């Protein structure tokens, strides 16, 4: 079975400061890892993914994430937060892209609030 | 980027009626689509995996006769909430994976907020 943990329900940062949203995963095999963002009353938007290759992945809106195999983590980061980054962030893991193996497991989400 | 359209975005219905929600991939084909339910301030709960041309695969605890899923074409999946009751009120979201794409990311619809009176 695969699982994702987002240990923080809420992350608060000041605008201009760096932000980190944490994610750890558990999967038996090589993970496909994803970050999605959800704005109020909207669907989720894809931010970035790790499949293979460089451990540091860059994505949309200046976000990046680092895959750490030894710590089974995939934390989302941004050097300088914007008020508009305030949203609900989901980490997800899957084992591949076939129909059932590719079924993604989502974390419980972390609400990011950036204060001006 | 790939776009998924979900309709309606909001629907209010009376208890006992049925409601159909559509999920369309606008610029790509999707053999597989997923339906989720999201409660306020909570994560996504996967309800079922919708497979084009075959029966949907439901998650444990999800009533297949209550939540009917049809995936008749490579660009359309529908979720019908039958005989809706107030406890079915929720935010329903669909997602799709592009057929043949070996990248794994999901493209989500904008969600449908169902309110059953």
PDB file of C-alpha atoms in Angstrom:
ATOM      1  CA  UNK A   1       0.000   0.000   0.000  1.00  0.00           C
ATOM      2  CA  UNK A   2       1.123   3.541  -0.612  1.00  0.00           C
ATOM      3  CA  UNK A   3       0.601   6.531   1.633  1.00  0.00           C
ATOM      4  CA  UNK A   4       1.404  10.206   1.879  1.00  0.00           C
ATOM      5  CA  UNK A   5       1.794  12.313   4.997  1.00  0.00           C
ATOM      6  CA  UNK A   6       1.619  16.071   5.150  1.00  0.00           C
ATOM      7  CA  UNK A   7       2.445  16.677   8.808  1.00  0.00           C
ATOM      8  CA  UNK A   8       1.310  20.298   8.892  1.00  0.00           C
ATOM      9  CA  UNK A   9      -2.334  21.263   8.477  1.00  0.00           C
ATOM     10  CA  UNK A  10      -1.367  24.920   8.284  1.00  0.00           C
ATOM     11  CA  UNK A  11       1.738  26.851   7.294  1.00  0.00           C
ATOM     12  CA  UNK A  12       1.952  30.598   7.824  1.00  0.00           C
ATOM     13  CA  UNK A  13       4.695  32.756   6.333  1.00  0.00           C
ATOM     14  CA  UNK A  14       5.279  36.423   5.709  1.00  0.00           C
ATOM     15  CA  UNK A  15       5.381  37.681   2.147  1.00  0.00           C
ATOM     16  CA  UNK A  16       8.915  37.659   0.804  1.00  0.00           C
ATOM     17  CA  UNK A  17      10.069  34.926   3.159  1.00  0.00           C
ATOM     18  CA  UNK A  18      10.938  31.419   1.987  1.00  0.00           C
ATOM     19  CA  UNK A  19       8.286  28.750   2.416  1.00  0.00           C
ATOM     20  CA  UNK A  20       8.380  24.993   2.855  1.00  0.00           C
ATOM     21  CA  UNK A  21       5.432  22.618   2.772  1.00  0.00           C
ATOM     22  CA  UNK A  22       6.416  19.168   3.961  1.00  0.00           C
ATOM     23  CA  UNK A  23       5.549  15.800   2.458  1.00  0.00           C
ATOM     24  CA  UNK A  24       6.726  12.287   3.231  1.00  0.00           C
ATOM     25  CA  UNK A  25       5.640   9.163   1.442  1.00  0.00           C
ATOM     26  CA  UNK A  26       5.609   5.409   1.757  1.00  0.00           C
ATOM     27  CA  UNK A  27       5.534   3.175  -1.294  1.00  0.00           C
ATOM     28  CA  UNK A  28       6.917  -0.219  -2.261  1.00  0.00           C
ATOM     29  CA  UNK A  29       8.788   0.629  -5.410  1.00  0.00           C
ATOM     30  CA  UNK A  30       9.960   3.699  -7.254  1.00  0.00           C
ATOM     31  CA  UNK A  31       7.594   6.552  -6.569  1.00  0.00           C
ATOM     32  CA  UNK A  32       6.045   9.063  -8.912  1.00  0.00           C
ATOM     33  CA  UNK A  33       5.605  12.193  -6.771  1.00  0.00           C
ATOM     34  CA  UNK A  34       3.421  15.204  -7.436  1.00  0.00           C
ATOM     35  CA  UNK A  35       2.377  18.514  -5.946  1.00  0.00           C
ATOM     36  CA  UNK A  36      -0.984  20.105  -6.700  1.00  0.00           C
ATOM     37  CA  UNK A  37      -2.510  23.400  -5.553  1.00  0.00           C
ATOM     38  CA  UNK A  38      -6.181  24.104  -4.932  1.00  0.00           C
ATOM     39  CA  UNK A  39      -7.720  27.551  -4.683  1.00  0.00           C
ATOM     40  CA  UNK A  40     -11.094  27.957  -2.917  1.00  0.00           C
ATOM     41  CA  UNK A  41     -14.015  26.268  -4.693  1.00  0.00           C
ATOM     42  CA  UNK A  42     -11.783  25.213  -7.575  1.00  0.00           C
ATOM     43  CA  UNK A  43     -10.286  21.977  -8.824  1.00  0.00           C
ATOM     44  CA  UNK A  44      -6.642  21.090  -8.333  1.00  0.00           C
ATOM     45  CA  UNK A  45      -3.853  22.410 -10.510  1.00  0.00           C
ATOM     46  CA  UNK A  46      -0.672  20.497 -11.230  1.00  0.00           C
ATOM     47  CA  UNK A  47       2.460  22.227  -9.903  1.00  0.00           C
ATOM     48  CA  UNK A  48       5.332  19.813 -10.428  1.00  0.00           C
ATOM     49  CA  UNK A  49       6.368  16.183 -10.457  1.00  0.00           C
ATOM     50  CA  UNK A  50       9.291  13.878  -9.835  1.00  0.00           C
ATOM     51  CA  UNK A  51       9.558  10.760 -11.982  1.00  0.00           C
ATOM     52  CA  UNK A  52      13.280  10.204 -12.341  1.00  0.00           C
ATOM     53  CA  UNK A  53      16.455  12.196 -12.846  1.00  0.00           C
ATOM     54  CA  UNK A  54      17.504  15.270 -10.880  1.00  0.00           C
ATOM     55  CA  UNK A  55      16.301  15.281  -7.314  1.00  0.00           C
ATOM     56  CA  UNK A  56      15.497  18.993  -7.475  1.00  0.00           C
ATOM     57  CA  UNK A  57      12.420  19.601  -9.568  1.00  0.00           C
ATOM     58  CA  UNK A  58      11.239  23.026 -10.668  1.00  0.00           C
ATOM     59  CA  UNK A  59       7.610  23.723 -11.404  1.00  0.00           C
ATOM     60  CA  UNK A  60       5.000  26.389 -11.945  1.00  0.00           C
ATOM     61  CA  UNK A  61       4.869  29.785 -10.209  1.00  0.00           C
ATOM     62  CA  UNK A  62       8.453  29.563  -8.936  1.00  0.00           C
ATOM     63  CA  UNK A  63       7.880  26.459  -6.829  1.00  0.00           C
ATOM     64  CA  UNK A  64      10.387  23.657  -6.543  1.00  0.00           C
ATOM     65  CA  UNK A  65      10.605  20.386  -4.651  1.00  0.00           C
ATOM     66  CA  UNK A  66      13.427  18.115  -3.649  1.00  0.00           C
ATOM     67  CA  UNK A  67      13.162  14.357  -3.781  1.00  0.00           C
ATOM     68  CA  UNK A  68      15.050  12.742  -0.906  1.00  0.00           C
ATOM     69  CA  UNK A  69      15.014   8.983  -1.186  1.00  0.00           C
ATOM     70  CA  UNK A  70      16.711   8.277   2.127  1.00  0.00           C
ATOM     71  CA  UNK A  71      14.218  10.413   4.016  1.00  0.00           C
ATOM     72  CA  UNK A  72      11.313   9.467   1.731  1.00  0.00           C
ATOM     73  CA  UNK A  73      10.436  13.116   1.470  1.00  0.00           C
ATOM     74  CA  UNK A  74       9.344  15.487  -1.274  1.00  0.00           C
ATOM     75  CA  UNK A  75       9.059  18.907   0.356  1.00  0.00           C
ATOM     76  CA  UNK A  76       7.689  21.827  -1.636  1.00  0.00           C
ATOM     77  CA  UNK A  77       9.656  25.069  -1.472  1.00  0.00           C
ATOM     78  CA  UNK A  78       9.674  28.598  -2.773  1.00  0.00           C
ATOM     79  CA  UNK A  79      12.425  31.150  -2.080  1.00  0.00           C
ATOM     80  CA  UNK A  80      10.119  34.133  -1.732  1.00  0.00           C
ATOM     81  CA  UNK A  81       6.434  33.717  -0.905  1.00  0.00           C
ATOM     82  CA  UNK A  82       3.661  35.829  -2.421  1.00  0.00           C
ATOM     83  CA  UNK A  83       0.262  36.573  -0.910  1.00  0.00           C
ATOM     84  CA  UNK A  84      -1.233  34.976  -4.027  1.00  0.00           C
ATOM     85  CA  UNK A  85       0.442  31.677  -3.091  1.00  0.00           C
ATOM     86  CA  UNK A  86      -2.094  31.303  -0.278  1.00  0.00           C
ATOM     87  CA  UNK A  87      -4.004  28.108  -1.077  1.00  0.00           C
ATOM     88  CA  UNK A  88      -4.402  24.431  -0.199  1.00  0.00           C
ATOM     89  CA  UNK A  89      -1.497  22.249  -1.297  1.00  0.00           C
ATOM     90  CA  UNK A  90      -1.644  18.505  -1.870  1.00  0.00           C
ATOM     91  CA  UNK A  91       1.210  16.061  -2.209  1.00  0.00           C
ATOM     92  CA  UNK A  92       0.497  12.836  -4.104  1.00  0.00           C
ATOM     93  CA  UNK A  93       2.295   9.584  -4.885  1.00  0.00           C
ATOM     94  CA  UNK A  94       1.706   6.817  -7.366  1.00  0.00           C
ATOM     95  CA  UNK A  95       3.584   3.774  -8.519  1.00  0.00           C
ATOM     96  CA  UNK A  96       3.250   4.357 -12.232  1.00  0.00           C
ATOM     97  CA  UNK A  97       0.875   5.306 -14.951  1.00  0.00           C
ATOM     98  CA  UNK A  98      -1.077   2.142 -15.653  1.00  0.00           C
ATOM     99  CA  UNK A  99      -4.720   2.289 -14.729  1.00  0.00           C
ATOM    100  CA  UNK A 100      -4.622   0.939 -11.218  1.00  0.00           C
ATOM    101  CA  UNK A 101      -0.952   1.239 -10.388  1.00  0.00           C
ATOM    102  CA  UNK A 102      -1.209   4.829 -11.500  1.00  0.00           C
ATOM    103  CA  UNK A 103      -3.959   5.625  -9.048  1.00  0.00           C
ATOM    104  CA  UNK A 104      -2.574   8.494  -7.012  1.00  0.00           C
ATOM    105  CA  UNK A 105      -2.749   8.662  -3.239  1.00  0.00           C
ATOM    106  CA  UNK A 106      -3.133  12.176  -1.879  1.00  0.00           C
ATOM    107  CA  UNK A 107      -2.018  13.664   1.401  1.00  0.00           C
ATOM    108  CA  UNK A 108      -4.520  15.439   3.620  1.00  0.00           C
ATOM    109  CA  UNK A 109      -3.444  18.832   2.332  1.00  0.00           C
ATOM    110  CA  UNK A 110      -1.662  21.807   3.877  1.00  0.00           C
ATOM    111  CA  UNK A 111      -3.201  25.250   3.962  1.00  0.00           C
ATOM    112  CA  UNK A 112      -0.593  27.860   3.157  1.00  0.00           C
ATOM    113  CA  UNK A 113      -1.285  31.408   4.284  1.00  0.00           C
ATOM    114  CA  UNK A 114       1.066  34.164   3.192  1.00  0.00           C
ATOM    115  CA  UNK A 115       0.591  37.412   5.093  1.00  0.00           C
ATOM    116  CA  UNK A 116       1.538  40.774   3.636  1.00  0.00           C
TER     117      UNK A 116
ATOM    118  CA  UNK B   1      -1.821  22.438 -21.130  1.00  0.00           C
ATOM    119  CA  UNK B   2      -4.458  19.757 -20.950  1.00  0.00           C
ATOM    120  CA  UNK B   3      -7.886  21.048 -19.980  1.00  0.00           C
ATOM    121  CA  UNK B   4     -10.647  19.197 -18.187  1.00  0.00           C
ATOM    122  CA  UNK B   5     -14.097  20.731 -18.146  1.00  0.00           C
ATOM    123  CA  UNK B   6     -16.549  19.772 -15.423  1.00  0.00           C
ATOM    124  CA  UNK B   7     -20.207  20.732 -15.533  1.00  0.00           C
ATOM    125  CA  UNK B   8     -22.228  21.940 -13.769  1.00  0.00           C
ATOM    126  CA  UNK B   9     -20.074  23.900 -11.346  1.00  0.00           C
ATOM    127  CA  UNK B  10     -22.972  24.262  -8.918  1.00  0.00           C
ATOM    128  CA  UNK B  11     -26.226  22.403  -8.625  1.00  0.00           C
ATOM    129  CA  UNK B  12     -29.017  22.533  -6.084  1.00  0.00           C
ATOM    130  CA  UNK B  13     -31.625  19.817  -6.108  1.00  0.00           C
ATOM    131  CA  UNK B  14     -34.430  18.426  -4.038  1.00  0.00           C
ATOM    132  CA  UNK B  15     -34.027  15.280  -2.007  1.00  0.00           C
ATOM    133  CA  UNK B  16     -34.884  12.184  -4.025  1.00  0.00           C
ATOM    134  CA  UNK B  17     -33.901  13.548  -7.421  1.00  0.00           C
ATOM    135  CA  UNK B  18     -30.926  12.450  -9.491  1.00  0.00           C
ATOM    136  CA  UNK B  19     -28.096  14.694 -10.606  1.00  0.00           C
ATOM    137  CA  UNK B  20     -25.641  14.126 -13.441  1.00  0.00           C
ATOM    138  CA  UNK B  21     -22.163  15.660 -13.468  1.00  0.00           C
ATOM    139  CA  UNK B  22     -20.073  15.636 -16.637  1.00  0.00           C
ATOM    140  CA  UNK B  23     -16.306  15.534 -16.932  1.00  0.00           C
ATOM    141  CA  UNK B  24     -14.781  16.223 -20.344  1.00  0.00           C
ATOM    142  CA  UNK B  25     -11.193  16.229 -21.517  1.00  0.00           C
ATOM    143  CA  UNK B  26     -11.174  19.048 -24.047  1.00  0.00           C
ATOM    144  CA  UNK B  27      -7.888  18.658 -25.861  1.00  0.00           C
ATOM    145  CA  UNK B  28      -6.737  15.140 -25.104  1.00  0.00           C
ATOM    146  CA  UNK B  29      -8.056  11.613 -24.836  1.00  0.00           C
ATOM    147  CA  UNK B  30      -8.483  10.020 -21.462  1.00  0.00           C
ATOM    148  CA  UNK B  31      -8.938   6.293 -21.155  1.00  0.00           C
ATOM    149  CA  UNK B  32      -8.969   6.700 -17.393  1.00  0.00           C
ATOM    150  CA  UNK B  33     -10.728   9.301 -15.304  1.00  0.00           C
ATOM    151  CA  UNK B  34     -11.132   9.508 -11.551  1.00  0.00           C
ATOM    152  CA  UNK B  35     -13.975  10.806  -9.416  1.00  0.00           C
ATOM    153  CA  UNK B  36     -13.405  12.290  -5.974  1.00  0.00           C
ATOM    154  CA  UNK B  37     -15.455  13.730  -3.195  1.00  0.00           C
ATOM    155  CA  UNK B  38     -14.108  16.490  -1.008  1.00  0.00           C
ATOM    156  CA  UNK B  39     -15.576  17.617   2.300  1.00  0.00           C
ATOM    157  CA  UNK B  40     -14.824  21.094   3.673  1.00  0.00           C
ATOM    158  CA  UNK B  41     -11.189  21.511   4.682  1.00  0.00           C
ATOM    159  CA  UNK B  42     -10.496  17.862   3.973  1.00  0.00           C
ATOM    160  CA  UNK B  43      -8.542  15.888   1.451  1.00  0.00           C
ATOM    161  CA  UNK B  44      -9.822  14.226  -1.683  1.00  0.00           C
ATOM    162  CA  UNK B  45     -11.622  10.954  -1.206  1.00  0.00           C
ATOM    163  CA  UNK B  46     -11.297   8.778  -4.293  1.00  0.00           C
ATOM    164  CA  UNK B  47     -14.704   7.363  -5.139  1.00  0.00           C
ATOM    165  CA  UNK B  48     -14.049   5.424  -8.311  1.00  0.00           C
ATOM    166  CA  UNK B  49     -11.848   4.929 -11.329  1.00  0.00           C
ATOM    167  CA  UNK B  50     -13.710   5.380 -14.584  1.00  0.00           C
ATOM    168  CA  UNK B  51     -12.488   3.297 -17.513  1.00  0.00           C
ATOM    169  CA  UNK B  52     -13.572   3.994 -21.078  1.00  0.00           C
ATOM    170  CA  UNK B  53     -15.652   1.175 -22.460  1.00  0.00           C
ATOM    171  CA  UNK B  54     -15.780  -0.859 -19.267  1.00  0.00           C
ATOM    172  CA  UNK B  55     -17.243  -0.786 -15.801  1.00  0.00           C
ATOM    173  CA  UNK B  56     -15.936   1.643 -13.250  1.00  0.00           C
ATOM    174  CA  UNK B  57     -13.874   0.409 -10.334  1.00  0.00           C
ATOM    175  CA  UNK B  58     -15.322   1.642  -7.066  1.00  0.00           C
ATOM    176  CA  UNK B  59     -13.419   2.215  -3.845  1.00  0.00           C
ATOM    177  CA  UNK B  60     -14.431   0.325  -0.751  1.00  0.00           C
ATOM    178  CA  UNK B  61     -17.484   1.814   0.894  1.00  0.00           C
ATOM    179  CA  UNK B  62     -18.749   3.653  -2.191  1.00  0.00           C
ATOM    180  CA  UNK B  63     -22.171   2.489  -3.332  1.00  0.00           C
ATOM    181  CA  UNK B  64     -22.048   1.756  -7.049  1.00  0.00           C
ATOM    182  CA  UNK B  65     -25.820   1.907  -7.365  1.00  0.00           C
ATOM    183  CA  UNK B  66     -25.853   5.294  -5.698  1.00  0.00           C
ATOM    184  CA  UNK B  67     -23.052   6.824  -7.721  1.00  0.00           C
ATOM    185  CA  UNK B  68     -23.424   5.681 -11.312  1.00  0.00           C
ATOM    186  CA  UNK B  69     -20.430   6.217 -13.543  1.00  0.00           C
ATOM    187  CA  UNK B  70     -20.424   6.033 -17.314  1.00  0.00           C
ATOM    188  CA  UNK B  71     -17.352   6.507 -19.492  1.00  0.00           C
ATOM    189  CA  UNK B  72     -18.767   6.102 -22.966  1.00  0.00           C
ATOM    190  CA  UNK B  73     -16.078   7.897 -24.923  1.00  0.00           C
ATOM    191  CA  UNK B  74     -12.419   8.815 -24.632  1.00  0.00           C
ATOM    192  CA  UNK B  75     -13.302  12.358 -23.668  1.00  0.00           C
ATOM    193  CA  UNK B  76     -16.350  12.063 -21.431  1.00  0.00           C
ATOM    194  CA  UNK B  77     -17.150  10.492 -18.100  1.00  0.00           C
ATOM    195  CA  UNK B  78     -20.342  11.144 -16.167  1.00  0.00           C
ATOM    196  CA  UNK B  79     -21.208  10.700 -12.512  1.00  0.00           C
ATOM    197  CA  UNK B  80     -24.878  10.405 -11.634  1.00  0.00           C
ATOM    198  CA  UNK B  81     -25.884  10.770  -8.003  1.00  0.00           C
ATOM    199  CA  UNK B  82     -29.141   8.833  -7.838  1.00  0.00           C
ATOM    200  CA  UNK B  83     -31.913   9.615  -5.382  1.00  0.00           C
ATOM    201  CA  UNK B  84     -29.805  12.294  -3.788  1.00  0.00           C
ATOM    202  CA  UNK B  85     -30.124  13.056  -0.082  1.00  0.00           C
ATOM    203  CA  UNK B  86     -28.735  15.927   2.004  1.00  0.00           C
ATOM    204  CA  UNK B  87     -25.790  13.785   3.128  1.00  0.00           C
ATOM    205  CA  UNK B  88     -24.716  13.584  -0.517  1.00  0.00           C
ATOM    206  CA  UNK B  89     -24.096  17.325  -0.511  1.00  0.00           C
ATOM    207  CA  UNK B  90     -20.428  17.799  -1.238  1.00  0.00           C
ATOM    208  CA  UNK B  91     -17.809  19.039  -3.681  1.00  0.00           C
ATOM    209  CA  UNK B  92     -17.249  16.476  -6.418  1.00  0.00           C
ATOM    210  CA  UNK B  93     -14.098  16.647  -8.530  1.00  0.00           C
ATOM    211  CA  UNK B  94     -12.993  14.646 -11.551  1.00  0.00           C
ATOM    212  CA  UNK B  95      -9.524  14.145 -12.943  1.00  0.00           C
ATOM    213  CA  UNK B  96      -8.153  12.622 -16.103  1.00  0.00           C
ATOM    214  CA  UNK B  97      -4.896  11.133 -17.226  1.00  0.00           C
ATOM    215  CA  UNK B  98      -3.911  11.528 -20.854  1.00  0.00           C
ATOM    216  CA  UNK B  99      -3.998   8.242 -22.744  1.00  0.00           C
ATOM    217  CA  UNK B 100      -0.532   7.061 -23.633  1.00  0.00           C
ATOM    218  CA  UNK B 101       1.231   9.733 -21.625  1.00  0.00           C
ATOM    219  CA  UNK B 102       3.971   8.278 -19.503  1.00  0.00           C
ATOM    220  CA  UNK B 103       4.182  11.185 -17.122  1.00  0.00           C
ATOM    221  CA  UNK B 104       1.511  10.422 -14.587  1.00  0.00           C
ATOM    222  CA  UNK B 105       0.136  13.821 -13.693  1.00  0.00           C
ATOM    223  CA  UNK B 106      -3.565  14.273 -13.382  1.00  0.00           C
ATOM    224  CA  UNK B 107      -5.597  17.087 -14.892  1.00  0.00           C
ATOM    225  CA  UNK B 108      -8.523  18.154 -12.763  1.00  0.00           C
ATOM    226  CA  UNK B 109     -11.905  19.606 -13.491  1.00  0.00           C
ATOM    227  CA  UNK B 110     -13.010  22.707 -11.611  1.00  0.00           C
ATOM    228  CA  UNK B 111     -15.300  20.745  -9.367  1.00  0.00           C
ATOM    229  CA  UNK B 112     -19.061  20.575  -8.911  1.00  0.00           C
ATOM    230  CA  UNK B 113     -20.696  21.687  -5.692  1.00  0.00           C
ATOM    231  CA  UNK B 114     -23.842  19.682  -5.039  1.00  0.00           C
ATOM    232  CA  UNK B 115     -26.370  20.882  -2.502  1.00  0.00           C
ATOM    233  CA  UNK B 116     -29.299  18.612  -1.776  1.00  0.00           C
ATOM    234  CA  UNK B 117     -32.189  20.276   0.005  1.00  0.00           C
TER     235      UNK B 117
END
